[in-house]
């Protein structure tokens, strides 16, 4: 059970330390730096098929902003599920903040950005954790294989709740809008163009001429 696993955590950590290769006392920050460098070269990652990953910059940013503050100084080979759960708790808090923004309960940040994180972005962050630790225990590269297990497998990921009001209208709503004689014809033509073409308002403005 999970309780038994937590109780045996010190014993399991000792077993792991004995089973990993010598000289693998890298911190998570040091290990992920090597991991992203390998991804940049195309040495890791099934989707790249040997080609350099073009998204490594964004991946480094996700790790630096949302993962490194929690585990950056910890030894990669000794990180436990308990060390990863605070990351998920923080991501869930970010998702709740973004949901409140969509509900109108909070406003934009001082930098005029949306507060918190969308559920999709939070899962991208968690994906850095799961893929990293999967590589740490099963990598084809000897330098990256520093663990005997994957602690992320015993941790639930962030929530997927990300309810927000969509800008697109249902077909019945659009037809009701276009049939309403109280709306000027010029406006109805604009909404018809936007609704059926999917153009943004700035793109519609570009068609005025």
Coordinates of C-alpha atoms in Angstrom, one line a residue:
X1 CA 0.0 0.0 0.0
X2 CA 1.0 3.6 -0.2
X3 CA 1.3 3.9 3.6
X4 CA 3.6 0.9 3.7
X5 CA 5.7 2.4 0.9
X6 CA 6.0 5.7 2.8
X7 CA 7.0 3.7 5.9
X8 CA 9.7 1.8 4.0
X9 CA 11.0 4.9 2.2
X10 CA 14.3 5.1 4.1
X11 CA 14.9 1.4 3.5
X12 CA 14.1 1.7 -0.2
X13 CA 16.3 4.8 -0.5
X14 CA 19.2 2.8 0.9
X15 CA 18.6 0.0 -1.6
X16 CA 18.5 2.4 -4.5
X17 CA 21.7 4.1 -3.4
X18 CA 23.4 0.7 -3.5
X19 CA 22.0 -0.3 -6.9
X20 CA 22.7 2.9 -8.9
X21 CA 26.1 3.3 -10.6
X22 CA 28.9 5.0 -8.7
X23 CA 29.4 8.7 -9.1
X24 CA 25.8 9.5 -9.7
X25 CA 25.4 12.0 -6.8
X26 CA 24.2 14.7 -9.2
X27 CA 21.5 17.1 -8.0
X28 CA 18.3 17.3 -10.0
X29 CA 19.4 20.6 -11.4
X30 CA 22.7 19.1 -12.7
X31 CA 21.0 16.0 -14.0
X32 CA 18.2 17.9 -15.9
X33 CA 20.8 20.2 -17.4
X34 CA 22.5 17.2 -18.9
X35 CA 19.2 15.7 -19.9
X36 CA 18.1 18.8 -21.8
X37 CA 21.4 19.0 -23.5
X38 CA 21.0 15.5 -24.7
X39 CA 17.5 16.4 -25.9
X40 CA 18.9 19.4 -27.7
X41 CA 21.4 17.1 -29.5
X42 CA 18.6 14.6 -30.4
X43 CA 20.1 11.8 -28.2
X44 CA 16.9 11.2 -26.2
X45 CA 13.2 11.3 -27.0
X46 CA 11.2 8.9 -29.1
X47 CA 9.5 11.6 -31.2
X48 CA 12.7 13.3 -32.3
X49 CA 14.2 10.1 -33.9
X50 CA 17.7 11.4 -33.6
X51 CA 16.8 15.0 -34.6
X52 CA 17.4 17.9 -32.2
X53 CA 14.4 19.0 -30.2
X54 CA 13.3 22.5 -31.1
X55 CA 11.3 22.9 -27.9
X56 CA 14.2 22.4 -25.4
X57 CA 14.2 26.1 -24.5
X58 CA 10.5 26.0 -23.4
X59 CA 11.2 22.7 -21.5
X60 CA 14.1 24.3 -19.7
X61 CA 11.9 27.2 -18.7
X62 CA 9.2 24.9 -17.4
X63 CA 11.7 23.0 -15.2
X64 CA 13.3 26.2 -13.9
X65 CA 10.0 27.9 -13.0
X66 CA 7.9 25.1 -11.7
X67 CA 10.1 22.1 -10.8
X68 CA 13.6 23.2 -9.8
X69 CA 12.5 25.2 -6.8
X70 CA 11.2 22.0 -5.2
X71 CA 13.8 19.4 -6.1
X72 CA 16.7 21.3 -7.7
X73 CA 19.2 20.8 -4.8
X74 CA 18.1 17.2 -4.0
X75 CA 20.2 14.3 -5.2
X76 CA 18.6 12.9 -8.3
X77 CA 19.2 9.3 -7.3
X78 CA 17.6 9.7 -3.9
X79 CA 14.4 11.7 -4.8
X80 CA 11.3 10.0 -3.5
X81 CA 7.6 10.3 -4.3
X82 CA 7.2 12.5 -1.3
X83 CA 9.6 15.0 -2.8
X84 CA 7.5 15.2 -6.0
X85 CA 4.0 15.6 -4.4
X86 CA 4.6 19.3 -3.5
X87 CA 5.2 20.0 -7.2
X88 CA 1.7 18.6 -8.0
X89 CA 0.2 20.6 -5.1
X90 CA 1.7 23.8 -6.5
X91 CA 0.4 23.0 -10.0
X92 CA -3.1 22.3 -8.7
X93 CA -3.0 25.7 -7.0
X94 CA -2.0 27.4 -10.3
X95 CA -4.9 25.6 -12.0
X96 CA -7.4 26.8 -9.3
X97 CA -6.1 30.4 -9.8
X98 CA -6.6 30.2 -13.5
X99 CA -10.1 28.8 -13.0
X100 CA -11.0 31.7 -10.7
X101 CA -9.7 34.1 -13.5
X102 CA -12.1 32.5 -16.0
X103 CA -14.9 32.9 -13.5
X104 CA -14.2 36.6 -13.1
X105 CA -13.1 36.2 -9.4
X106 CA -9.6 37.5 -10.0
X107 CA -8.1 39.9 -12.5
X108 CA -5.0 39.9 -14.6
X109 CA -1.5 40.2 -13.1
X110 CA 0.5 43.4 -12.8
X111 CA 2.1 42.4 -16.1
X112 CA -1.3 42.1 -17.7
X113 CA -1.0 38.3 -18.0
X114 CA -3.5 35.6 -17.0
X115 CA -2.8 34.4 -13.4
X116 CA -2.1 30.8 -12.7
X117 CA -1.7 28.0 -15.3
X118 CA -4.1 26.3 -17.5
X119 CA -4.5 22.5 -16.9
X120 CA -2.8 21.8 -20.2
X121 CA 0.3 23.8 -19.3
X122 CA 0.3 22.3 -15.8
X123 CA 0.4 18.8 -17.4
X124 CA 3.2 19.9 -19.7
X125 CA 5.2 20.9 -16.6
X126 CA 4.4 17.5 -15.0
X127 CA 5.4 15.8 -18.2
X128 CA 8.9 17.2 -17.7
X129 CA 9.0 15.4 -14.3
X130 CA 7.7 12.1 -15.5
X131 CA 9.7 12.0 -18.7
X132 CA 12.8 13.0 -16.8
X133 CA 12.6 10.4 -14.2
X134 CA 11.7 7.8 -16.7
X135 CA 14.9 8.6 -18.6
X136 CA 16.8 8.6 -15.3
X137 CA 16.0 4.9 -14.7
X138 CA 15.8 3.5 -18.2
X139 CA 17.9 5.7 -20.4
X140 CA 20.0 4.3 -23.2
X141 CA 22.7 6.8 -22.2
X142 CA 24.8 5.6 -19.3
X143 CA 25.4 9.1 -18.0
X144 CA 21.7 9.7 -17.6
X145 CA 20.8 6.4 -16.1
X146 CA 21.2 7.1 -12.4
X147 CA 18.2 5.5 -10.7
X148 CA 16.8 2.0 -10.3
X149 CA 13.2 3.2 -10.1
X150 CA 10.8 5.9 -11.2
X151 CA 9.3 7.8 -8.2
X152 CA 6.9 9.7 -10.5
X153 CA 5.0 6.5 -11.2
X154 CA 3.7 6.5 -7.6
X155 CA 2.5 10.2 -7.7
X156 CA -0.9 11.3 -9.2
X157 CA -0.5 14.2 -11.7
X158 CA -2.3 17.6 -11.5
X159 CA -6.0 18.0 -11.8
X160 CA -7.5 18.3 -15.3
X161 CA -10.3 20.7 -14.4
X162 CA -9.9 23.8 -16.5
X163 CA -13.4 25.0 -17.0
X164 CA -13.7 28.3 -18.9
X165 CA -16.3 30.0 -21.1
X166 CA -15.5 29.5 -24.7
X167 CA -15.6 32.4 -27.2
X168 CA -17.3 30.3 -29.9
X169 CA -21.1 30.3 -30.1
X170 CA -23.2 27.2 -30.6
X171 CA -24.9 27.0 -34.1
X172 CA -28.3 27.8 -32.6
X173 CA -26.9 30.8 -30.8
X174 CA -25.2 32.2 -33.9
X175 CA -28.4 31.7 -36.0
X176 CA -30.4 33.6 -33.3
X177 CA -27.8 36.4 -33.3
X178 CA -27.8 36.7 -37.1
X179 CA -31.7 36.6 -37.3
X180 CA -32.1 39.4 -34.7
X181 CA -33.4 42.5 -36.4
X182 CA -32.4 44.7 -33.5
X183 CA -28.7 44.1 -34.4
X184 CA -27.6 46.3 -37.3
X185 CA -27.0 44.5 -40.6
X186 CA -23.4 45.7 -40.7
X187 CA -22.8 44.0 -37.4
X188 CA -24.6 40.8 -38.3
X189 CA -22.4 40.6 -41.4
X190 CA -19.3 40.9 -39.2
X191 CA -20.5 38.2 -36.8
X192 CA -21.4 35.9 -39.7
X193 CA -17.9 36.4 -41.2
X194 CA -16.2 35.7 -37.8
X195 CA -18.5 32.8 -36.9
X196 CA -18.2 30.9 -40.1
X197 CA -14.6 31.6 -41.0
X198 CA -13.2 31.4 -37.5
X199 CA -11.2 34.6 -38.0
X200 CA -10.0 36.7 -35.0
X201 CA -11.4 40.2 -34.7
X202 CA -8.1 41.7 -35.7
X203 CA -8.1 39.6 -38.8
X204 CA -11.7 40.7 -39.6
X205 CA -10.6 44.4 -39.2
X206 CA -8.0 43.7 -41.8
X207 CA -10.7 42.9 -44.4
X208 CA -12.4 46.3 -44.1
X209 CA -10.8 47.7 -47.2

